[in-house]
Short mmCIF file of C-alpha atoms and ligand atoms in Angstrom, two decimals:
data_model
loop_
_atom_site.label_atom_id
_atom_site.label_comp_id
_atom_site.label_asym_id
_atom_site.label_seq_id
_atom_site.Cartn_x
_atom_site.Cartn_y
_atom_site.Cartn_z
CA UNK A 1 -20.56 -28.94 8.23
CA UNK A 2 -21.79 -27.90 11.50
CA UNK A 3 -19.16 -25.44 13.14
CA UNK A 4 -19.45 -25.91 16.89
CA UNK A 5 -17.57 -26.85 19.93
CA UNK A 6 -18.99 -28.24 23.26
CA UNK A 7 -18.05 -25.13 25.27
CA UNK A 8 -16.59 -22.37 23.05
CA UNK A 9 -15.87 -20.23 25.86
CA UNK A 10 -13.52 -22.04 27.50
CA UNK A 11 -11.57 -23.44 24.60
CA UNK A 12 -11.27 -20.10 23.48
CA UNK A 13 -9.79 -18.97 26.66
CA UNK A 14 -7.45 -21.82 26.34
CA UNK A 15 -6.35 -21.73 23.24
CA UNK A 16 -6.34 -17.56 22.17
CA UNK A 17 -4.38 -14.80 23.83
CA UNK A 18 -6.50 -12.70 26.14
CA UNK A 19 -6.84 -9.76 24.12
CA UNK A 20 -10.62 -9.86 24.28
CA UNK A 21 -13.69 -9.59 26.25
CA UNK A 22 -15.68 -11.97 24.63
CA UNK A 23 -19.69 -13.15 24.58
CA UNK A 24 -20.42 -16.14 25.65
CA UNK A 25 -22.47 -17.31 22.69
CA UNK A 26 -21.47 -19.75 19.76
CA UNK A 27 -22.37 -18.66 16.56
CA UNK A 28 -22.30 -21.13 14.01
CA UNK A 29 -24.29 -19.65 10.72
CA UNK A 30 -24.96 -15.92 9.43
CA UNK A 31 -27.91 -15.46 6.57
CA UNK A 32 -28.49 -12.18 5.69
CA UNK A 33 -29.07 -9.57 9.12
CA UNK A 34 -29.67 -12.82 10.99
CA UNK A 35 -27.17 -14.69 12.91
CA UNK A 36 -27.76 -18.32 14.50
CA UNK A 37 -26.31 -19.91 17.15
CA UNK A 38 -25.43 -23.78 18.43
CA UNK A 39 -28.89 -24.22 20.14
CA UNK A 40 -30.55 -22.96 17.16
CA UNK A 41 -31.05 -19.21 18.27
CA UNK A 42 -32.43 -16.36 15.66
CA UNK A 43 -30.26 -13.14 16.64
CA UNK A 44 -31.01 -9.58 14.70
CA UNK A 45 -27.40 -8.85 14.20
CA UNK A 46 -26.80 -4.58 14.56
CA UNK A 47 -23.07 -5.56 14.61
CA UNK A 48 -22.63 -6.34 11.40
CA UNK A 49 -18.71 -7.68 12.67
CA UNK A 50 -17.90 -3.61 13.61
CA UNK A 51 -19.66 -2.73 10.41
CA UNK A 52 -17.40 -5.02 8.46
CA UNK A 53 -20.54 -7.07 7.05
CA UNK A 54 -21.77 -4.42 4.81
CA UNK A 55 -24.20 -6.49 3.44
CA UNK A 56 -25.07 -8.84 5.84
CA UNK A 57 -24.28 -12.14 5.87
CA UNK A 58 -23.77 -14.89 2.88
CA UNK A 59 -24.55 -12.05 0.02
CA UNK A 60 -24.77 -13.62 -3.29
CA UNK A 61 -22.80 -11.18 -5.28
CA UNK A 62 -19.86 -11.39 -2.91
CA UNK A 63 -20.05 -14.95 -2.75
CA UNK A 64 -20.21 -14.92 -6.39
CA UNK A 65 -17.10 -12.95 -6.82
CA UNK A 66 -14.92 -14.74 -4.46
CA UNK A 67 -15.94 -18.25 -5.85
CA UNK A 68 -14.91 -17.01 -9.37
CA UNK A 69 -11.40 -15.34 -8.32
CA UNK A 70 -10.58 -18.78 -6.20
CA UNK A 71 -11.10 -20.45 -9.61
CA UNK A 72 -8.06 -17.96 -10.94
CA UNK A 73 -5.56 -17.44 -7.69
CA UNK A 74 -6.03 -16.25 -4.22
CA UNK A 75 -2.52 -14.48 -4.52
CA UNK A 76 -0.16 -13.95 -6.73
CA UNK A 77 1.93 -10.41 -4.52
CA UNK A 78 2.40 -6.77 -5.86
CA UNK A 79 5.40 -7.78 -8.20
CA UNK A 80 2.62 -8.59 -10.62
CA UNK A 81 -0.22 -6.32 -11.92
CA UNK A 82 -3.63 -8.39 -11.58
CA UNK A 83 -7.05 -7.79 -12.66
CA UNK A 84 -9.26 -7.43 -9.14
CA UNK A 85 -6.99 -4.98 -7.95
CA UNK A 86 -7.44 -2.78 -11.22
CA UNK A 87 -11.26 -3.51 -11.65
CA UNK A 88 -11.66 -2.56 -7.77
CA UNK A 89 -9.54 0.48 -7.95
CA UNK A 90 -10.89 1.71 -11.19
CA UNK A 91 -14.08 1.57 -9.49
CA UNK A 92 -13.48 3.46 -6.38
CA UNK A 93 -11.62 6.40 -8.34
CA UNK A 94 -14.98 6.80 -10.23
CA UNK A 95 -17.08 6.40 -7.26
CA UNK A 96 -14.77 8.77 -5.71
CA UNK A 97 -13.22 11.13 -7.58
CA UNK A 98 -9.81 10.14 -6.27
CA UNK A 99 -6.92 9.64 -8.47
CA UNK A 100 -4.89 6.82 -7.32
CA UNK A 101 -5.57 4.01 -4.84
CA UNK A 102 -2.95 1.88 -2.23
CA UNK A 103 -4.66 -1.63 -1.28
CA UNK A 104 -3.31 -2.84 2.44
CA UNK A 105 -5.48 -5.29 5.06
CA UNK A 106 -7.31 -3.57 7.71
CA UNK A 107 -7.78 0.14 9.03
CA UNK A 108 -5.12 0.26 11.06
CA UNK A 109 -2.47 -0.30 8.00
CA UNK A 110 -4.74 1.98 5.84
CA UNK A 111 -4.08 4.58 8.69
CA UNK A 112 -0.48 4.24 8.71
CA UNK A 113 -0.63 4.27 4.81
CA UNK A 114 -2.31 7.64 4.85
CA UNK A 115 0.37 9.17 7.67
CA UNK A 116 3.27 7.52 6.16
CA UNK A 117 2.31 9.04 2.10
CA UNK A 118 1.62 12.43 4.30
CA UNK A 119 4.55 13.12 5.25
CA UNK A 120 6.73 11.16 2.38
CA UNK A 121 5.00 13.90 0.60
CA UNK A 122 6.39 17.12 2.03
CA UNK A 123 9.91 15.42 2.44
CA UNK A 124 9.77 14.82 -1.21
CA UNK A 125 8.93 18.37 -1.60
CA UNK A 126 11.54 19.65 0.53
CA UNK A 127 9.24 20.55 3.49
CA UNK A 128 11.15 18.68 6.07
CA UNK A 129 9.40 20.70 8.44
CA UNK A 130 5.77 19.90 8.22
CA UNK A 131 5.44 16.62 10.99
CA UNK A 132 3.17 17.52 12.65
CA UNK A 133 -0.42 15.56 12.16
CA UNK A 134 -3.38 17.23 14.32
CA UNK A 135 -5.73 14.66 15.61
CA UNK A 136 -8.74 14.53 18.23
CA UNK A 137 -9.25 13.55 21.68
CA UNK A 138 -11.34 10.23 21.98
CA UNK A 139 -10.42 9.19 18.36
CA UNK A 140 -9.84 5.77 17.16
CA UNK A 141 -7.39 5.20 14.28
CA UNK A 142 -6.10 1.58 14.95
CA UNK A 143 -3.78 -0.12 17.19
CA UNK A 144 -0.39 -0.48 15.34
CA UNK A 145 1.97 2.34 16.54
CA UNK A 146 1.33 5.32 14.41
CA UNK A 147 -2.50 4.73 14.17
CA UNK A 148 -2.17 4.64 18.02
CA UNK A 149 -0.09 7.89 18.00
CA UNK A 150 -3.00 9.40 16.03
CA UNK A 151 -5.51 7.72 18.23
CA UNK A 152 -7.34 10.16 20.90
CA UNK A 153 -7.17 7.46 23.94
CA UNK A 154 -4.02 8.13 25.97
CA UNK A 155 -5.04 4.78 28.20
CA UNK A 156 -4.62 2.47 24.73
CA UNK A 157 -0.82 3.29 24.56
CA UNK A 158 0.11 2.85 27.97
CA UNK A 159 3.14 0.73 28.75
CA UNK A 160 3.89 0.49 24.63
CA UNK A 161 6.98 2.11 25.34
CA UNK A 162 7.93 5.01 22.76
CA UNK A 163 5.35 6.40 20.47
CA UNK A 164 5.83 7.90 17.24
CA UNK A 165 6.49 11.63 17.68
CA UNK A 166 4.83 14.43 16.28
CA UNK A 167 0.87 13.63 17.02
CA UNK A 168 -1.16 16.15 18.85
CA UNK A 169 -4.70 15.93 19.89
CA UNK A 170 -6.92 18.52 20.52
CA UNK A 171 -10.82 17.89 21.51
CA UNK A 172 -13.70 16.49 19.35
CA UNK A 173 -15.45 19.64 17.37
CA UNK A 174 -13.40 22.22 19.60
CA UNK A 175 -12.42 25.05 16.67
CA UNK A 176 -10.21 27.34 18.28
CA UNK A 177 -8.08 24.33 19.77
CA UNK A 178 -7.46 23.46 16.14
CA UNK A 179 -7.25 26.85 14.49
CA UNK A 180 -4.35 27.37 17.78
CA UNK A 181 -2.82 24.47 16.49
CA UNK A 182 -2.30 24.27 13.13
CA UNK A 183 0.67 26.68 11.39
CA UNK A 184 2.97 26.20 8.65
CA UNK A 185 4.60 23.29 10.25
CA UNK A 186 1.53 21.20 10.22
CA UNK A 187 1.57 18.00 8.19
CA UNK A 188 -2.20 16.70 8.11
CA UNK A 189 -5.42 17.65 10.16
CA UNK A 190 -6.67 13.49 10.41
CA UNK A 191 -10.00 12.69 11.62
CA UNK A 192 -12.83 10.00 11.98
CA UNK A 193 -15.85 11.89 9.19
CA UNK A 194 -17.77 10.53 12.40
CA UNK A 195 -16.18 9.22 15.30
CA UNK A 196 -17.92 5.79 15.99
CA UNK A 197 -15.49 4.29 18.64
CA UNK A 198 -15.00 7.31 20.65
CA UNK A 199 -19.00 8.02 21.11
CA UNK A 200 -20.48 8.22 17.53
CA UNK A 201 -20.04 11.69 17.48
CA UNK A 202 -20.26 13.84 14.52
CA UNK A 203 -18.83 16.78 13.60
CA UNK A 204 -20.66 20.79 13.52
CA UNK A 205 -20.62 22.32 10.63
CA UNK A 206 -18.09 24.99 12.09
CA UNK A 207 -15.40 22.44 12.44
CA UNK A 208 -16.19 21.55 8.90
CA UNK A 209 -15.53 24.92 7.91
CA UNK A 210 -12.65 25.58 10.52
CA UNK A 211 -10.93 22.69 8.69
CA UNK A 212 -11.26 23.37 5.60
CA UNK A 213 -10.61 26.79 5.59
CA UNK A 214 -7.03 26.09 7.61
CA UNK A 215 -6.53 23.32 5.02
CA UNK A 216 -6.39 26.29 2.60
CA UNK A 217 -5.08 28.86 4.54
CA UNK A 218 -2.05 26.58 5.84
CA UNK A 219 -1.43 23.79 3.05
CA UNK A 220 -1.26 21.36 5.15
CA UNK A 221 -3.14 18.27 4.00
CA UNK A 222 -6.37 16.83 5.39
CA UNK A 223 -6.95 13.20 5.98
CA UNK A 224 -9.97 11.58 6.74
CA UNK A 225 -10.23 8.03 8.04
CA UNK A 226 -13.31 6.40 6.68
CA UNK A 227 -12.42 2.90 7.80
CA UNK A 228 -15.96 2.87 9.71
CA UNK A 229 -18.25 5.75 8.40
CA UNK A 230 -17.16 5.05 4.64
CA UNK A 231 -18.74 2.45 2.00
CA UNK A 232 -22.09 4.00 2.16
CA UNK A 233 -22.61 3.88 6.39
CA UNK A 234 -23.47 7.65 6.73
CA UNK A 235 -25.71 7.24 3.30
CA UNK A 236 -22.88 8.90 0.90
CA UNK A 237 -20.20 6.52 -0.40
CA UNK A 238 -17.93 7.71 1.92
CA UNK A 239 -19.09 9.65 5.11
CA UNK A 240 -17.08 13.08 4.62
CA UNK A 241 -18.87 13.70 1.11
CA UNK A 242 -21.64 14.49 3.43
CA UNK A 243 -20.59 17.90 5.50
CA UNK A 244 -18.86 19.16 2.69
CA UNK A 245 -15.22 18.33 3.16
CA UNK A 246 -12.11 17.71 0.65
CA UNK A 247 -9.64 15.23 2.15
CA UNK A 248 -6.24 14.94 0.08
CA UNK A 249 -5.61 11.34 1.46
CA UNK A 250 -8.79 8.70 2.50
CA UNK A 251 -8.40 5.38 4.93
CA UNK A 252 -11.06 2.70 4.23
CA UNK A 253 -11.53 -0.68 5.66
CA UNK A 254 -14.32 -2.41 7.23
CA UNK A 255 -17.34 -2.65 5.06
CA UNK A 256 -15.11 -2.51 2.10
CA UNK A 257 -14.15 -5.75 2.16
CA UNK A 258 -17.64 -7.32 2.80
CA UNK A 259 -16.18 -9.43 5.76
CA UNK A 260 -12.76 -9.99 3.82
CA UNK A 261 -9.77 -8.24 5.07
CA UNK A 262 -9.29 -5.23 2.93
CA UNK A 263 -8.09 -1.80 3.39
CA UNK A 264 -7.45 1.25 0.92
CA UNK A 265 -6.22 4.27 0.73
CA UNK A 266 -7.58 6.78 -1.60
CA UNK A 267 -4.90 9.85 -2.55
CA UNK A 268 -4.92 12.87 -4.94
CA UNK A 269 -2.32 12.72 -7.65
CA UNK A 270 -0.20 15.44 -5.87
CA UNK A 271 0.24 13.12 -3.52
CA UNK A 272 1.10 10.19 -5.79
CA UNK A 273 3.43 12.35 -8.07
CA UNK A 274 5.82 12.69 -4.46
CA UNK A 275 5.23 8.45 -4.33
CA UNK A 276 8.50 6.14 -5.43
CA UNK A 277 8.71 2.05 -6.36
CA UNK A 278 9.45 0.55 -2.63
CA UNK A 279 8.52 3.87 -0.18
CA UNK A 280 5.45 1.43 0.94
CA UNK A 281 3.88 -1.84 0.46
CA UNK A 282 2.73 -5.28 1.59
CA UNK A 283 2.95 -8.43 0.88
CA UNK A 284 -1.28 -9.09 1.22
CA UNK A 285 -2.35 -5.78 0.37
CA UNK A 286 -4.69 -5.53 -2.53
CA UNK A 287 -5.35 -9.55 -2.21
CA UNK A 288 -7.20 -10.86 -5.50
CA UNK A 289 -10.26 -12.18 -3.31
CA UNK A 290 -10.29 -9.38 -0.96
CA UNK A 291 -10.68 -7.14 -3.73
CA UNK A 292 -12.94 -9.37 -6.23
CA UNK A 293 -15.47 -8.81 -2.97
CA UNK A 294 -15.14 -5.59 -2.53
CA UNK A 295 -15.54 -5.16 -6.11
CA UNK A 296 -18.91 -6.83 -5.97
CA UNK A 297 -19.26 -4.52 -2.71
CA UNK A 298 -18.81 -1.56 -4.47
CA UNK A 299 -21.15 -2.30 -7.22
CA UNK A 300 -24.04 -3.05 -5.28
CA UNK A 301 -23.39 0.05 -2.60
CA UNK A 302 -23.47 2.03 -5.81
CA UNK A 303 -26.41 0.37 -7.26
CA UNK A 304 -29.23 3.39 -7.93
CA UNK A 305 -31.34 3.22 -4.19
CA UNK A 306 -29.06 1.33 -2.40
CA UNK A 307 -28.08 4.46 -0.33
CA UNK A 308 -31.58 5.72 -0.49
CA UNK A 309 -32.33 2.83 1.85
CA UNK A 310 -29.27 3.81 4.19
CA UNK A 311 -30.88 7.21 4.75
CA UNK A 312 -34.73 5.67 5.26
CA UNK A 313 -33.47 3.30 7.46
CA UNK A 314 -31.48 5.73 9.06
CA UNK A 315 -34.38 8.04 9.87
CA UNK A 316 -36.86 5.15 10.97
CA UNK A 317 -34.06 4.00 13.37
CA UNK A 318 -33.16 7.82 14.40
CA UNK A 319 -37.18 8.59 15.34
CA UNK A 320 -37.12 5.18 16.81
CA UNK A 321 -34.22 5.90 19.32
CA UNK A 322 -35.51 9.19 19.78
CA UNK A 323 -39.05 7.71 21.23
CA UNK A 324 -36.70 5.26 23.65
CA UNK A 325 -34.92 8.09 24.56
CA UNK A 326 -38.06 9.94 25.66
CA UNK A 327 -39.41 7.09 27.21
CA UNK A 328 -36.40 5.60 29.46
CA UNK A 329 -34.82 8.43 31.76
CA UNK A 330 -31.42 6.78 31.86
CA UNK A 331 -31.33 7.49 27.56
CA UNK A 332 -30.04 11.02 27.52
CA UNK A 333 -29.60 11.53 23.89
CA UNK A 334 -29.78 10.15 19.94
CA UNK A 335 -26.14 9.80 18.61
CA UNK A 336 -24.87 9.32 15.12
CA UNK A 337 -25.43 9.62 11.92
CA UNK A 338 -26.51 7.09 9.04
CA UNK A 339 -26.06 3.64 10.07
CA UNK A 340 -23.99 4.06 12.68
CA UNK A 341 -26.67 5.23 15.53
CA UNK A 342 -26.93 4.92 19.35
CA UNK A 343 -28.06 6.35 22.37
CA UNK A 344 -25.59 8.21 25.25
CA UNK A 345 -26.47 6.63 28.79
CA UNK A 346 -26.39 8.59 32.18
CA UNK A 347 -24.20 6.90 34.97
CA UNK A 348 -26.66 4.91 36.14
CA UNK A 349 -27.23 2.29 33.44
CA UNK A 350 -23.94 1.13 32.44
CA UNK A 351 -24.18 0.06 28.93
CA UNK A 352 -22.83 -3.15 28.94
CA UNK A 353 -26.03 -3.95 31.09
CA UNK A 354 -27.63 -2.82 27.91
CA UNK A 355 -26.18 -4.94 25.53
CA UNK A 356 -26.64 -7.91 27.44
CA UNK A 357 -30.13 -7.56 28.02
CA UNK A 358 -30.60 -6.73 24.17
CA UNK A 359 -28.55 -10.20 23.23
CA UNK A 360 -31.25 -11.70 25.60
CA UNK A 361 -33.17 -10.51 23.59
CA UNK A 362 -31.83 -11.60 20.65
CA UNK A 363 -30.54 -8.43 19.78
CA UNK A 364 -27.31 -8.09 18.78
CA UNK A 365 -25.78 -4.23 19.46
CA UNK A 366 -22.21 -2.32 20.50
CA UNK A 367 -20.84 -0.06 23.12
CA UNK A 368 -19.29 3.31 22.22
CA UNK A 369 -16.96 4.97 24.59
CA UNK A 370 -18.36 7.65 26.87
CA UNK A 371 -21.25 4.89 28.16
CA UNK A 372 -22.91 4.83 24.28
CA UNK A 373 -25.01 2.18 23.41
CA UNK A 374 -24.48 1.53 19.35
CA UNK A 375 -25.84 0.40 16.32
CA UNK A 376 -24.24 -0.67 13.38
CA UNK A 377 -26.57 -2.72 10.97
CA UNK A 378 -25.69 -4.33 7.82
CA UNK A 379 -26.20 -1.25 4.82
CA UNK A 380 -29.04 -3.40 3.42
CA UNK A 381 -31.41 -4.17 6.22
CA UNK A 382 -34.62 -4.05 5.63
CA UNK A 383 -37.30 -1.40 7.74
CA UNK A 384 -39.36 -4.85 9.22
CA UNK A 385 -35.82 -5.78 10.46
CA UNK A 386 -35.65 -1.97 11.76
CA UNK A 387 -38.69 -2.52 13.59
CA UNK A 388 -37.72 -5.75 14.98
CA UNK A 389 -34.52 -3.92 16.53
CA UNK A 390 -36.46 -0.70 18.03
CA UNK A 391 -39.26 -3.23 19.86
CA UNK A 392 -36.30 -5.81 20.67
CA UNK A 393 -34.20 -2.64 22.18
CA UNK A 394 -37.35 -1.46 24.20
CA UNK A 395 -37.86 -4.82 26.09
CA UNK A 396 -33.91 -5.00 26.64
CA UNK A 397 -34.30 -0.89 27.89
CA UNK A 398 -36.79 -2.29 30.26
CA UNK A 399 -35.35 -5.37 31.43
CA UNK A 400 -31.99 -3.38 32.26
CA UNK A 401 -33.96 -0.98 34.03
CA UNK A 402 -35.55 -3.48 36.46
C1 PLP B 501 -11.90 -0.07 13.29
C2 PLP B 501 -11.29 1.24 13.00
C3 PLP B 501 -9.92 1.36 12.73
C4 PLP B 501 -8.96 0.20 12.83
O1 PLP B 501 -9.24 -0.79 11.91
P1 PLP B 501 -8.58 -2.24 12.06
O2 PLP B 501 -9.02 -2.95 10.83
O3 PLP B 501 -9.12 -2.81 13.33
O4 PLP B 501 -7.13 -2.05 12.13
C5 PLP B 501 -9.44 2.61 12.38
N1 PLP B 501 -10.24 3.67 12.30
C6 PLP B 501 -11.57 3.59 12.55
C7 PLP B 501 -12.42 4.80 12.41
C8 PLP B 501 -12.14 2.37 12.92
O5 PLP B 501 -13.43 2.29 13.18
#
């Protein structure tokens, strides 16, 4: 059934709230890294849906998956134990080492989940004190109210009234900002393992160490939100594996799912031992074909080379970039990590001038805040599709520069 409307655009204006500033192009088919429009146009898709299409578009195993579950139920609520739920979460705690896992819908609720079971778990241990969650400037954590509180951007809560109390935010990889922060009355240290939103910007290896060494020296808990940077982006299963961290509670979302709605958070049995019937839930959460595909997700993320692909592609993309950057003076530097790459842009090409010319191209990329062009490719592109992006990027580098 072909999926398109005479002028998309428009009736989307019309119809949906004006949340968005959207593209004017009407996509009607995804196959693999590929997307295809109305008029029959080929677009290399570095979008991947915000790095929710983990592995691309109409993947067979996920398809698979989902087909069989719809043949069971599609729902049947959290008053009932089912089977995708336990397969999926049985699957992550021996991916991850994790003890026990909380199914919600999207990052923001997986956020809230994490912040929520934080401090439900010092109240429960008679630490009424510890509220206080540490976060970073320029951070993203979702748009629902304590997500937002957590989230680094000052300009995304304004005129949202009252904001949950108790969130500070000190600057992106600044250690003695944090160490000045946290005491004995801190709750959780919660960060982005790399901060994609706020300028793909990873972390030094002294803020590792900062953290984790206050995580000790403190108690408080650490929290890492791998709702972009997890499900193999960074080339680990989840990103902070990587630099050498040990979060207590973990957000995922995004790729998880593999384009169904699905978020999780991953906790250490301290933390579920201080958890009680009715402290949390949802009525989605943990939906039976959400889960079946991120069962099939997980499986084939964990699949011996899958990952070893992330990091190849990840190089031939980085030393790709890298050449660009040498080549076009308004590219001032590589970002990123993994599969989630871009270039930071002086003043004087504003990157939304990139990504247009690259979707005129037929290249489809993301802005980062901080004027950072970004990349997010499906986990399973191939290094001919890699190529195709670099040469597709230099034309659009060009065309923006005339
Ligand atoms: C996208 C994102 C979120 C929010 O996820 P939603 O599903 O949009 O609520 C939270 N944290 C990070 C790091 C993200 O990239």
């Amino acid at each position: 059934m072909a999926q398109f409307l005479d002028n998309f655009l428009e009736q989307d204006k019309e119809n949906i709230a004006p949340l968005y500033g959207k593209a004017d192009v009407e996509f009607v088919k995804g196959e693999g890294s590929y997307l295809f429009d109305s008029k029959g146009n080929k677009f290399l898709d570095f979008v991947a849906g915000i790095a929710v299409n983990a592995l691309g578009y109409q993947n067979a195993g996920i398809k698979q998956a989902v087909i069989e579950q719809l043949n069971h139920f599609n729902h049947i609520s959290n008053l009932f134990p089912n089977y995708p739920q336990i397969e999926l979460a049985k699957a992550l705690r021996e991916v991850t080492g994790f003890d026990k896992v909380f199914f919600c819908n999207s990052g923001t609720e997986a956020n809230e989940g994490c912040i929520k079971m934080a401090r439900k778990y010092f109240n429960r241990k008679g630490e009424t004190n510890r509220q206080k969650i540490i976060t970073f400037v320029n951070s993203f954590h979702g748009r629902t109210y304590a997500a937002l509180s957590a989230t680094g951007q000052p300009a995304l809560r304004e005129g949202f009234g009252n904001m949950p109390g108790d969130f500070v935010h000190v600057a992106w990889n600044d250690v003695a900002a944090l160490k000045a922060e946290v005491n004995a009355d801190t709750c959780a240290i919660m960060f982005e393992s790399l901060a994609a939103e706020g300028g793909v910007m990873t972390l030094s290896k002294e803020m590792v160490e900062t953290i984790n060494s206050l995580q000790k020296e403190f108690g408080c808990l650490v929290i890492v939100d791998e709702v972009q940077a997890g499900t193999g982006r960074l080339g680990t299963f989840l990103g902070f594996e990587k630099y050498g961290l040990n979060p207590d509670l973990v957000s995922m979302a995004k790729g998880i799912g593999g384009g169904l709605p699905l978020g999780v958070v991953l906790m250490r049995q301290a933390i579920a031992d201080q958890l009680k019937a009715g402290d949390h839930g949802t009525t989605f959460g943990g939906n039976p074909l959400a889960c079946a595909a991120g069962l099939s997700v997980v499986k084939q993320v964990c699949a011996t080379g899958f990952l070893d692909n992330v990091k190849a592609r990840s190089e031939q993309l980085k030393a790709g970039l890298k050449a660009l950057v040498a080549k076009y003076s308004f590219a001032k530097e590589v970002r990123g990590d993994g599969l989630i790459l871009g270039i930071a842009l002086d003043e004087s090409m504003p990157v939304g001038n990139v990504v247009a010319a690259a979707r005129n191209e037929k290249l489809m990329v993301l802005s980062a805040k901080g004027n950072v062009l970004r990349m997010l490719p499906p986990l399973n592109v191939s290094e001919a599709e890699c190529t195709e992006a670099l040469a597709k990027l230099d034309v659009a580098l060009a065309m923006a520069a005339k």
